[in-house]
Coordinates of C-alpha atoms in Angstrom, one line a residue:
Chain A
M1104 CA 0.0 0.0 0.0
W1105 CA 1.5 3.3 -0.9
A1106 CA 0.9 6.6 0.7
G1107 CA -0.5 9.6 -1.3
E1108 CA 2.9 11.4 -1.2
I1109 CA 6.5 10.2 -1.1
Q1110 CA 9.4 12.4 -0.1
V1111 CA 12.9 11.4 -0.7
A1112 CA 15.8 13.4 0.8
I1113 CA 18.6 13.8 -1.7
N1114 CA 21.9 14.0 0.1
S1115 CA 24.1 11.6 -1.8
D1116 CA 24.4 9.9 -5.2
Q1117 CA 22.7 6.8 -3.7
D1118 CA 19.6 8.8 -3.1
I1119 CA 19.4 9.5 -6.9
V1120 CA 18.9 5.8 -7.4
L1121 CA 16.5 5.5 -4.5
A1122 CA 14.3 8.5 -5.7
R1123 CA 14.1 7.1 -9.3
Q1124 CA 13.2 3.6 -8.0
K1125 CA 10.4 4.9 -5.9
G1126 CA 9.3 7.0 -8.9
R1127 CA 9.1 4.0 -11.1
V1128 CA 7.1 2.0 -8.5
M1129 CA 4.6 4.8 -8.0
A1130 CA 4.3 5.3 -11.8
T1131 CA 3.7 1.6 -12.3
E1132 CA 1.1 1.5 -9.5
L1133 CA -0.7 4.5 -11.1
G1134 CA -1.0 2.6 -14.3
F1135 CA 1.7 4.1 -16.5
S1136 CA 3.2 1.9 -19.2
T1137 CA 6.6 0.6 -18.8
G1138 CA 7.9 3.1 -21.4
D1139 CA 6.3 6.0 -19.6
A1140 CA 7.5 4.7 -16.2
T1141 CA 11.1 4.7 -17.7
L1142 CA 10.7 8.3 -18.9
I1143 CA 9.5 9.4 -15.4
A1144 CA 12.3 7.5 -13.6
T1145 CA 14.8 9.1 -16.0
A1146 CA 13.5 12.6 -15.4
I1147 CA 13.7 12.0 -11.6
S1148 CA 17.2 10.8 -11.9
E1149 CA 18.3 14.0 -13.8
L1150 CA 16.4 16.2 -11.4
A1151 CA 18.0 14.5 -8.3
R1152 CA 21.3 14.7 -10.1
N1153 CA 21.0 18.4 -10.6
I1154 CA 20.3 18.8 -6.8
I1155 CA 23.5 17.0 -5.9
S1156 CA 25.6 18.8 -8.4
Y1157 CA 24.5 22.3 -7.8
A1158 CA 23.0 22.4 -4.4
R1159 CA 24.6 19.5 -2.6
K1160 CA 21.2 18.5 -1.0
G1161 CA 17.6 18.9 -1.4
Q1162 CA 14.4 16.9 -1.8
I1163 CA 12.3 15.1 -4.3
T1164 CA 8.5 14.9 -3.7
L1165 CA 6.4 12.4 -5.7
K1166 CA 2.6 12.4 -5.7
M1167 CA -0.4 11.4 -7.7
V1168 CA -2.4 14.2 -9.3
N1169 CA -6.0 14.3 -10.6
A1170 CA -7.5 16.7 -13.1
L1171 CA -10.8 16.5 -14.9
N1172 CA -10.9 12.8 -15.8
R1173 CA -7.3 11.9 -15.9
Q1174 CA -4.6 10.8 -13.5
G1175 CA -0.9 11.6 -13.4
I1176 CA 2.2 11.9 -11.4
S1177 CA 3.8 15.0 -10.0
V1178 CA 7.5 15.3 -9.3
I1179 CA 8.8 18.3 -7.4
A1180 CA 12.6 18.8 -6.9
T1181 CA 13.5 21.4 -4.4
D1182 CA 16.7 22.7 -3.0
D1183 CA 18.3 25.6 -1.1
G1184 CA 21.2 25.8 -3.4
P1185 CA 22.7 28.9 -5.2
G1186 CA 19.8 29.2 -7.7
I1187 CA 20.0 29.5 -11.5
P1188 CA 21.1 33.0 -12.5
D1189 CA 19.8 32.8 -16.1
I1190 CA 16.8 30.4 -16.5
R1191 CA 16.2 31.2 -20.1
Q1192 CA 19.8 30.2 -21.0
A1193 CA 19.3 27.0 -18.9
L1194 CA 16.1 26.1 -20.9
R1195 CA 17.5 26.9 -24.3
D1196 CA 16.8 23.8 -26.3
G1197 CA 19.2 22.8 -28.9
F1198 CA 17.6 19.6 -30.3
S1199 CA 20.7 18.2 -31.6
T1200 CA 23.0 19.0 -28.7
S1201 CA 24.2 16.5 -26.2
G1202 CA 22.3 16.7 -22.8
S1203 CA 25.3 15.7 -20.9
L1204 CA 26.4 19.3 -20.4
G1205 CA 24.7 21.7 -18.1
L1206 CA 21.5 21.0 -16.3
G1207 CA 19.7 18.9 -18.9
L1208 CA 16.5 20.8 -18.2
P1209 CA 15.4 20.9 -21.8
G1210 CA 15.7 17.1 -21.7
V1211 CA 13.6 16.8 -18.6
R1212 CA 11.0 19.0 -20.2
R1213 CA 10.9 16.7 -23.2
L1214 CA 10.4 13.7 -21.0
M1215 CA 7.5 15.1 -19.1
D1216 CA 4.2 16.7 -20.1
E1217 CA 4.3 19.8 -17.9
F1218 CA 7.3 21.7 -16.6
E1219 CA 7.6 24.6 -14.3
I1220 CA 10.7 26.1 -12.7
T1221 CA 11.2 28.8 -10.1
S1222 CA 14.7 29.9 -9.2
Q1223 CA 16.6 32.9 -7.9
P1224 CA 20.2 33.3 -7.0
G1225 CA 20.6 32.8 -3.3
R1226 CA 17.0 31.5 -3.0
G1227 CA 17.3 28.0 -4.2
T1228 CA 15.3 26.2 -7.0
I1229 CA 12.1 24.4 -7.4
V1230 CA 11.4 22.3 -10.5
A1231 CA 7.9 20.9 -10.8
V1232 CA 7.1 18.5 -13.5
K1233 CA 4.0 16.4 -14.3
K1234 CA 3.2 13.5 -16.6
W1235 CA -0.4 12.3 -17.4
R1236 CA -1.4 8.8 -18.0
Q1237 CA -2.7 8.3 -21.5
Chain B
M1453 CA 28.1 -3.4 -5.7
E1454 CA 30.2 -5.9 -7.5
V1455 CA 29.9 -6.1 -11.3
P1456 CA 30.9 -9.5 -12.8
I1457 CA 33.6 -9.2 -15.5
L1458 CA 34.1 -12.3 -17.5
K1459 CA 36.9 -13.1 -19.9
Q1460 CA 36.2 -14.8 -23.2
G1461 CA 39.4 -15.1 -25.1
A1462 CA 40.5 -11.6 -26.0
V1463 CA 37.1 -10.1 -25.0
L1464 CA 36.1 -8.9 -21.6
I1465 CA 32.4 -9.0 -20.8
A1466 CA 31.1 -6.7 -18.1
T1467 CA 27.5 -7.1 -17.0
F1468 CA 26.1 -3.9 -15.4
Q1469 CA 23.5 -4.3 -12.7
A1470 CA 20.4 -2.3 -12.3
A1471 CA 20.9 0.1 -9.4
L1472 CA 24.5 1.3 -9.8
S1473 CA 25.3 4.4 -7.9
D1474 CA 27.7 7.1 -9.2
A1475 CA 30.5 5.6 -7.0
D1476 CA 29.9 2.2 -8.5
L1477 CA 30.2 3.5 -12.0
N1478 CA 33.4 5.3 -11.1
N1479 CA 34.9 2.2 -9.7
L1480 CA 33.9 0.3 -12.8
R1481 CA 35.6 2.8 -15.0
M1482 CA 38.9 2.3 -13.2
G1483 CA 38.4 -1.4 -12.9
L1484 CA 37.6 -2.1 -16.5
V1485 CA 40.7 -0.3 -17.8
Q1486 CA 42.9 -2.2 -15.3
Q1487 CA 41.5 -5.5 -16.5
V1488 CA 42.1 -4.5 -20.2
V1489 CA 45.7 -3.8 -19.4
K1490 CA 46.1 -6.9 -17.2
F1491 CA 44.7 -9.3 -19.8
R1492 CA 45.7 -7.3 -22.9
S1493 CA 42.2 -7.6 -24.1
R1494 CA 41.2 -6.5 -27.5
A1495 CA 37.7 -5.6 -26.7
V1496 CA 35.2 -5.0 -23.9
I1497 CA 31.5 -5.7 -24.1
V1498 CA 29.4 -3.8 -21.6
D1499 CA 26.1 -5.5 -21.2
V1500 CA 23.5 -3.0 -19.8
T1501 CA 20.4 -5.2 -20.2
A1502 CA 19.7 -4.9 -16.5
M1503 CA 19.8 -1.1 -16.4
D1504 CA 16.3 0.2 -16.3
V1505 CA 17.4 3.9 -16.4
M1506 CA 20.3 5.4 -18.2
D1507 CA 20.8 9.0 -17.2
S1508 CA 23.3 11.6 -18.2
F1509 CA 26.0 10.4 -15.7
A1510 CA 25.7 6.8 -16.8
S1511 CA 25.9 7.8 -20.5
R1512 CA 28.9 10.1 -19.9
T1513 CA 30.7 7.3 -17.9
L1514 CA 30.1 4.8 -20.7
R1515 CA 31.6 7.2 -23.3
E1516 CA 34.6 7.8 -21.0
I1517 CA 35.1 4.1 -20.5
A1518 CA 35.1 3.6 -24.3
L1519 CA 37.6 6.4 -24.7
M1520 CA 40.0 5.2 -22.0
I1521 CA 39.8 1.6 -23.4
R1522 CA 40.5 2.9 -26.9
L1523 CA 43.6 4.6 -25.5
R1524 CA 44.7 1.1 -24.6
G1525 CA 44.1 -0.1 -28.2
A1526 CA 40.9 -1.9 -27.4
E1527 CA 37.3 -1.6 -28.7
T1528 CA 34.2 -1.2 -26.6
V1529 CA 30.7 -2.3 -27.6
I1530 CA 27.6 -1.5 -25.5
V1531 CA 24.9 -4.0 -25.7
G1532 CA 21.5 -4.6 -24.3
I1533 CA 20.0 -1.2 -24.2
Q1534 CA 16.3 -1.7 -23.6
P1535 CA 13.8 -0.1 -26.1
E1536 CA 12.2 2.1 -23.4
V1537 CA 15.7 3.2 -22.1
A1538 CA 16.9 4.0 -25.6
F1539 CA 13.8 6.2 -26.1
A1540 CA 14.3 8.0 -22.8
M1541 CA 18.0 8.5 -23.6
V1542 CA 17.4 10.3 -26.9
Q1543 CA 14.8 12.6 -25.3
L1544 CA 17.6 13.7 -23.1
G1545 CA 20.0 14.0 -26.0
L1546 CA 22.1 11.1 -24.9
T1547 CA 23.2 9.4 -28.0
L1548 CA 26.4 7.6 -27.0
E1549 CA 27.9 9.1 -30.1
G1550 CA 31.3 7.5 -31.0
V1551 CA 30.6 4.3 -29.1
A1552 CA 29.6 1.1 -30.9
T1553 CA 26.3 -0.5 -29.9
A1554 CA 24.7 -3.8 -30.6
L1555 CA 21.3 -5.4 -29.7
D1556 CA 22.7 -8.0 -27.2
L1557 CA 25.7 -10.1 -26.3
E1558 CA 25.4 -12.4 -29.3
E1559 CA 25.2 -9.5 -31.7
G1560 CA 28.1 -7.8 -29.9
L1561 CA 30.4 -10.7 -30.3
A1562 CA 29.4 -11.1 -33.9
Y1563 CA 30.2 -7.4 -34.5
L1564 CA 33.6 -7.9 -32.9
S1565 CA 34.5 -11.0 -34.9
E1566 CA 33.6 -9.2 -38.1
K1567 CA 35.7 -6.3 -37.0
F1568 CA 38.7 -8.4 -36.0
K1569 CA 38.4 -10.3 -39.3
T1570 CA 38.7 -7.2 -41.4
T1571 CA 41.5 -5.6 -39.5
N1572 CA 43.5 -8.8 -39.5
Chain C
M997 CA -6.8 -2.6 17.1
S998 CA -3.0 -2.4 16.5
K999 CA -1.4 0.9 15.8
S1000 CA -0.6 0.2 12.1
E1001 CA -4.2 -0.7 11.5
S1002 CA -5.5 2.6 12.7
T1003 CA -2.9 4.4 10.7
S1004 CA -4.1 2.7 7.5
K1005 CA -7.8 3.7 8.4
D1006 CA -6.7 7.3 9.1
S1007 CA -5.2 7.7 5.7
E1008 CA -8.1 6.0 4.0
A1009 CA -10.4 8.3 5.8
R1010 CA -8.4 11.3 4.7
S1011 CA -8.7 10.2 1.1
N1012 CA -12.5 9.6 1.6
P1013 CA -13.8 12.5 3.7
G1014 CA -17.3 11.0 3.8
V1015 CA -16.3 8.3 6.2
D1016 CA -16.8 8.9 9.8
L1017 CA -13.5 8.4 11.4
V1018 CA -14.7 8.2 15.0
R1019 CA -15.2 4.6 15.8
S1020 CA -16.0 3.9 19.4
E1021 CA -15.2 0.6 21.0
A1022 CA -18.9 -0.3 21.2
S1023 CA -19.3 0.2 17.5
S1024 CA -16.4 -2.1 16.7
E1025 CA -17.9 -4.7 18.9
L1026 CA -21.2 -4.4 17.1
L1027 CA -19.5 -4.8 13.8
R1028 CA -17.8 -8.0 15.1
E1029 CA -21.2 -9.3 16.2
L1030 CA -23.0 -8.7 13.0
V1031 CA -20.1 -10.1 11.0
A1032 CA -20.3 -13.3 13.1
H1033 CA -24.1 -13.5 12.3
L1034 CA -23.4 -13.1 8.6
R1035 CA -20.8 -15.8 8.7
Q1036 CA -23.1 -18.2 10.7
N1037 CA -25.8 -17.8 8.2
R1038 CA -23.6 -17.8 5.2
T1039 CA -25.2 -20.7 3.3
Q1040 CA -28.7 -19.5 3.7
L1041 CA -28.1 -15.9 3.0
R1042 CA -25.9 -16.6 0.0
E1043 CA -28.7 -18.8 -1.4
E1044 CA -31.2 -16.1 -0.9
W1045 CA -29.0 -13.7 -2.7
V1046 CA -28.5 -15.9 -5.7
V1047 CA -32.2 -16.3 -5.9
R1048 CA -32.7 -12.6 -5.9
I1049 CA -30.1 -12.3 -8.6
S1050 CA -31.9 -14.5 -11.0
E1051 CA -35.3 -13.0 -10.1
T1052 CA -34.0 -9.6 -11.1
R1053 CA -32.5 -11.2 -14.2
L1054 CA -29.0 -10.0 -13.7
L1055 CA -25.8 -11.9 -14.9
T1056 CA -27.8 -13.4 -17.7
A1057 CA -24.5 -14.0 -19.6
M1058 CA -23.4 -16.5 -16.9
T1059 CA -24.6 -20.0 -16.1
K1060 CA -26.2 -20.9 -12.8
E1061 CA -23.0 -22.8 -11.7
E1062 CA -20.8 -19.8 -12.6
I1063 CA -23.0 -17.4 -10.7
F1064 CA -22.9 -19.7 -7.7
A1065 CA -19.2 -20.0 -7.7
E1066 CA -18.7 -16.2 -8.1
A1067 CA -21.4 -15.6 -5.4
T1068 CA -19.6 -17.6 -2.9
S1069 CA -16.3 -15.7 -3.3
I1070 CA -18.0 -12.3 -3.4
Y1071 CA -20.0 -13.1 -0.4
D1072 CA -16.9 -14.0 1.6
S1073 CA -15.0 -11.0 0.4
Y1074 CA -17.9 -8.8 1.3
V1075 CA -18.1 -10.1 4.9
E1076 CA -14.4 -10.0 5.1
A1077 CA -14.4 -6.3 4.0
L1078 CA -16.9 -5.5 6.6
E1079 CA -14.8 -7.0 9.3
T1080 CA -11.3 -5.8 8.3
E1081 CA -12.2 -2.6 6.4
A1082 CA -9.4 -3.4 4.1
F1083 CA -10.9 -1.5 1.2
E1084 CA -7.7 -1.5 -0.9
A1085 CA -7.7 -5.3 -0.8
L1086 CA -11.3 -5.3 -1.8
Q1087 CA -10.7 -3.0 -4.8
A1088 CA -7.9 -5.3 -5.9
Y1089 CA -10.4 -8.2 -5.6
A1090 CA -13.0 -6.3 -7.5
R1091 CA -10.5 -5.5 -10.4
N1092 CA -9.5 -9.2 -10.4
L1093 CA -13.2 -10.3 -10.5
S1094 CA -13.9 -7.8 -13.3
E1095 CA -11.0 -9.1 -15.3
R1096 CA -12.8 -12.5 -15.3
I1097 CA -16.3 -11.4 -16.0
I1098 CA -15.9 -8.5 -18.4
P1099 CA -14.9 -10.9 -21.3
R1100 CA -18.2 -12.7 -20.4
G1101 CA -20.1 -9.6 -21.3
V1102 CA -21.1 -8.5 -17.8
E1103 CA -21.9 -4.9 -17.6
T1104 CA -21.5 -2.2 -14.9
H1105 CA -25.2 -2.0 -13.9
E1106 CA -25.1 -5.7 -13.3
V1107 CA -22.2 -5.6 -11.0
V1108 CA -23.5 -2.6 -9.1
G1109 CA -27.0 -4.3 -9.0
I1110 CA -25.8 -7.6 -7.5
V1111 CA -23.7 -5.9 -4.8
L1112 CA -26.7 -3.7 -3.8
L1113 CA -28.9 -6.8 -3.7
L1114 CA -26.3 -8.5 -1.3
R1115 CA -26.4 -5.4 0.8
D1116 CA -30.2 -5.6 1.0
V1117 CA -30.3 -9.3 1.7
L1118 CA -27.8 -8.9 4.5
A1119 CA -29.6 -5.8 5.9
R1120 CA -33.0 -7.6 6.0
S1121 CA -31.4 -10.5 7.8
L1122 CA -30.2 -8.0 10.5
F1123 CA -33.7 -6.5 10.7
E1124 CA -35.0 -10.0 11.4
K1125 CA -32.5 -10.8 14.0
Y1126 CA -32.7 -7.6 16.0
Q1127 CA -36.4 -6.7 15.4
T1128 CA -37.3 -7.1 19.1
D1129 CA -34.6 -4.6 20.2
F1130 CA -35.2 -1.4 18.2
K1131 CA -32.4 0.5 19.9
K1132 CA -29.9 -2.2 19.2
L1133 CA -31.1 -2.6 15.6
N1134 CA -30.4 1.1 15.1
R1135 CA -26.9 0.8 16.5
I1136 CA -26.2 -2.2 14.4
L1137 CA -27.4 -0.4 11.3
D1138 CA -25.2 2.6 12.2
A1139 CA -22.3 0.2 12.1
Y1140 CA -23.4 -1.7 9.1
E1141 CA -24.6 1.0 6.7
P1142 CA -21.5 3.2 6.1
A1143 CA -19.4 0.1 5.7
A1144 CA -21.8 -1.6 3.3
N1145 CA -22.1 1.6 1.2
R1146 CA -18.3 1.9 1.1
I1147 CA -18.1 -1.7 -0.2
A1148 CA -20.7 -1.1 -2.9
N1149 CA -18.8 2.0 -4.0
T1150 CA -15.4 0.3 -3.9
V1151 CA -16.6 -2.7 -6.0
A1152 CA -18.3 -0.4 -8.6
V1153 CA -15.2 1.8 -8.9
G1154 CA -12.9 -1.3 -9.2
F1155 CA -15.1 -2.6 -12.0
V1156 CA -15.2 0.6 -13.9
Q1157 CA -11.4 1.0 -13.6
E1158 CA -10.9 -2.5 -15.0
R1159 CA -13.3 -1.7 -17.9
E1160 CA -11.4 1.5 -18.7
R1161 CA -8.1 -0.4 -18.7
V1162 CA -9.5 -2.9 -21.1
I1163 CA -10.8 -0.2 -23.4
R1164 CA -7.4 1.5 -23.4
Q1165 CA -5.7 -1.8 -24.2
Q1166 CA -8.1 -2.4 -27.1
Q1167 CA -7.5 1.2 -28.4
E1168 CA -3.8 0.6 -28.2
A1169 CA -4.1 -2.6 -30.1
I1170 CA -6.1 -1.0 -32.9
R1171 CA -3.6 1.8 -33.2
E1172 CA -0.8 -0.8 -33.5
L1173 CA -2.6 -2.7 -36.1
S1174 CA -3.2 0.3 -38.3
T1175 CA 0.5 0.9 -38.9
P1176 CA 2.4 -2.4 -38.8
V1177 CA 6.1 -2.7 -38.6
L1178 CA 6.8 -5.2 -41.4
Q1179 CA 9.5 -7.8 -41.4
V1180 CA 10.4 -8.5 -45.0
R1181 CA 13.5 -10.4 -44.5
E1182 CA 15.5 -11.7 -41.7
R1183 CA 17.0 -8.7 -39.8
L1184 CA 15.2 -6.2 -42.0
L1185 CA 12.2 -4.2 -40.9
I1186 CA 10.2 -1.7 -43.0
L1187 CA 8.0 1.0 -41.4
P1188 CA 5.9 2.6 -44.1
I1189 CA 4.3 5.9 -42.8
I1190 CA 1.4 7.4 -44.6
G1191 CA -0.7 10.5 -44.0
V1192 CA -0.6 13.0 -41.2
I1193 CA 1.4 12.3 -38.2
D1194 CA 0.8 14.1 -35.0
P1195 CA 3.4 14.1 -32.2
Q1196 CA 1.6 11.5 -30.1
R1197 CA 1.3 9.1 -33.1
A1198 CA 4.9 9.7 -33.9
R1199 CA 6.0 8.8 -30.4
Q1200 CA 3.9 5.7 -30.5
L1201 CA 5.4 4.6 -33.8
T1202 CA 8.9 5.1 -32.4
E1203 CA 8.1 2.9 -29.4
Q1204 CA 6.6 0.3 -31.6
L1205 CA 9.6 0.3 -34.0
L1206 CA 12.1 0.0 -31.1
R1207 CA 10.2 -2.9 -29.7
G1208 CA 10.1 -4.4 -33.2
I1209 CA 13.8 -4.0 -33.5
R1210 CA 14.3 -6.0 -30.4
T1211 CA 11.8 -8.7 -31.1
N1212 CA 12.9 -9.3 -34.6
R1213 CA 16.6 -8.7 -34.0
A1214 CA 16.6 -6.3 -36.9
K1215 CA 19.9 -4.8 -38.0
V1216 CA 18.4 -2.5 -40.7
V1217 CA 15.2 -0.5 -40.7
V1218 CA 13.8 1.3 -43.7
I1219 CA 11.5 4.1 -42.7
D1220 CA 9.5 5.1 -45.8
I1221 CA 7.9 8.5 -45.6
T1222 CA 7.0 8.8 -49.3
G1223 CA 3.4 9.1 -48.2
V1224 CA 4.0 12.0 -45.7
A1225 CA 3.6 15.4 -47.1
A1226 CA 4.9 17.5 -44.3
M1227 CA 6.1 17.3 -40.8
D1228 CA 6.0 19.9 -38.0
L1229 CA 9.2 20.5 -36.0
T1230 CA 8.2 18.1 -33.2
V1231 CA 7.6 15.2 -35.5
A1232 CA 10.7 15.9 -37.5
N1233 CA 12.7 15.9 -34.3
N1234 CA 11.0 12.6 -33.4
L1235 CA 12.3 11.1 -36.7
V1236 CA 15.8 12.1 -35.8
Q1237 CA 15.4 10.6 -32.3
T1238 CA 14.0 7.4 -33.8
V1239 CA 17.2 7.1 -35.9
E1240 CA 19.4 7.7 -32.9
A1241 CA 17.4 5.4 -30.6
S1242 CA 17.6 2.6 -33.2
R1243 CA 21.3 2.9 -33.3
L1244 CA 21.5 2.3 -29.6
L1245 CA 19.8 -1.0 -30.3
G1246 CA 22.3 -1.8 -32.9
A1247 CA 20.1 -1.1 -35.9
T1248 CA 20.9 1.2 -38.9
V1249 CA 18.0 3.3 -40.2
I1250 CA 17.5 4.2 -43.9
V1251 CA 15.0 6.9 -44.6
T1252 CA 13.3 6.8 -47.9
G1253 CA 10.9 9.0 -49.8
L1254 CA 12.2 12.2 -48.2
S1255 CA 10.4 15.2 -49.9
P1256 CA 12.2 18.4 -50.4
E1257 CA 9.9 20.1 -47.9
I1258 CA 10.7 17.6 -45.2
A1259 CA 14.4 17.8 -46.0
Q1260 CA 14.1 21.5 -45.4
T1261 CA 12.4 21.0 -42.1
L1262 CA 15.2 18.7 -41.0
V1263 CA 17.8 21.2 -42.0
T1264 CA 15.9 23.8 -40.0
I1265 CA 16.1 21.8 -36.8
G1266 CA 19.9 21.4 -37.3
V1267 CA 20.0 17.9 -38.8
D1268 CA 23.1 17.2 -40.9
L1269 CA 21.4 15.4 -43.8
G1270 CA 24.9 14.2 -45.0
K1271 CA 25.0 12.1 -41.8
M1272 CA 21.5 10.7 -42.2
N1273 CA 21.1 7.6 -44.4
T1274 CA 18.6 8.6 -47.0
V1275 CA 17.6 7.0 -50.3
G1276 CA 15.1 8.4 -52.9
D1277 CA 12.5 5.6 -52.9
L1278 CA 11.5 2.6 -50.9
Q1279 CA 12.8 0.1 -53.5
G1280 CA 16.2 1.7 -53.5
G1281 CA 16.1 1.7 -49.7
I1282 CA 15.4 -2.0 -49.5
E1283 CA 18.2 -2.7 -52.0
Q1284 CA 20.7 -0.7 -49.9
A1285 CA 19.4 -2.4 -46.8
E1286 CA 20.1 -5.8 -48.4
R1287 CA 23.6 -4.7 -49.3
L1288 CA 24.2 -3.7 -45.8
L1289 CA 23.0 -7.0 -44.5
G1290 CA 25.3 -8.8 -47.0
Y1291 CA 22.7 -10.1 -49.3
K1292 CA 23.8 -10.3 -53.0
V1293 CA 21.2 -8.4 -55.0
E1294 CA 20.8 -9.9 -58.4
K1295 CA 19.2 -7.5 -60.8
L1296 CA 16.7 -9.2 -63.1
A1297 CA 16.1 -8.0 -66.7
E1298 CA 14.3 -4.7 -66.8
P1299 CA 10.5 -5.3 -67.2
R1300 CA 9.1 -3.9 -70.4

């Protein structure tokens, strides 16, 4: 039996694996296909990785969301790190560029259906993404 | 987490497990290069069939492994990427460019024997 | 009640605000009493229920024996749910049951109907037992009614969820059938694409193709887009991703039938067409594929 909301503290690289495993389990229980569950787990991995790389620690919150007549999963990555000075730059999407440089945020946005980011230098970062079940 | 590395003639076969942490991947990178030197291997097959997620760090590590092994005169082939994982990877822009890939172990070995035939 | 049980009830109550969380000791004891009564009279009550089911002409798609078999397990699960209030387990049971009976043609109104009939049969039995003690009857019903309604709700929702899942599966199957990935030779797949492709369809085709590469152990894939007039940027990008993802599975992609318009779109998104394997038409693409696979291509005399 799973709770409505799961929070994973991100303090070390092992927490990255933990967060994405929990994400996959929740996605599967919510009825997402294996392919979609993989996309969600990959997005969580990247978001958790960003937290470790740029803020050293933070948190990933997973929960089910409902809207009209569809269900989905919400992933919120928060940290109290240095913040992102130029969000537009970070989100600039070069389709043919490698995602292994920088924050990989355009990639995360492609993996999910909805993407929202709030960040200010010195105030930390919140990235909220959602994926809806077909 | 221990990753089994088998030796099959001049080829080393490393089978990656599912939940490898960053530290595990770093150790693997070192370990594989050492083994290539020790056994004077001509090729390494990295089997990632069990990996259910391949993120930017894993992808970068695989490319670095291939690079370091090439510096030792050996070839690397990545095999066993799952269809769903491949799809997620290209969404993130991770294409493992410059690294040879094959469907599975059997295809990987076939690729290598073809390659060794033509270069001999 | 152990600590963990009350925690699970708490969270279930939170997710279902209509349920009265306050459960006094007396009320739990009453529940135990009525559950014992329902268990004792199991055979008789179940029989009565089955009779009511055929009277109201429900479950006509099933035989008497089948109804009886299902009735037994539903009755027991119902009483169990009354006792343990493990509604999640009940929902899983309902989905399981639905999985069996939906292919038999059982519909939602029938499932809701028989559960409500069971609720009534059991309620009447309680009336009969406690008819001499009106106060006690009221307290018994106070314990019984919310739980029984919750059960009816849970089973109905479980059934509907299962139906929706089946429908989604069927839709998926239909979509897959309408654009098959063709295996023409060993290790060679062809994916002919015709008409208008929206991003969702494009994504679905990519997933289908990748699975096909794995299942058929394909080494070369020919994607023919002769029949596609134009692509938006998202779909064009999806084509590039399909080529890249196929390579990760060890397969080479040849794109055939690339129109000048689509070639322009690809250049716009930064694709180096020189690096992409393209051939003018499908036939040429298949020939190149065969060459890549090591087949010798014998050209027959030109047809006149």
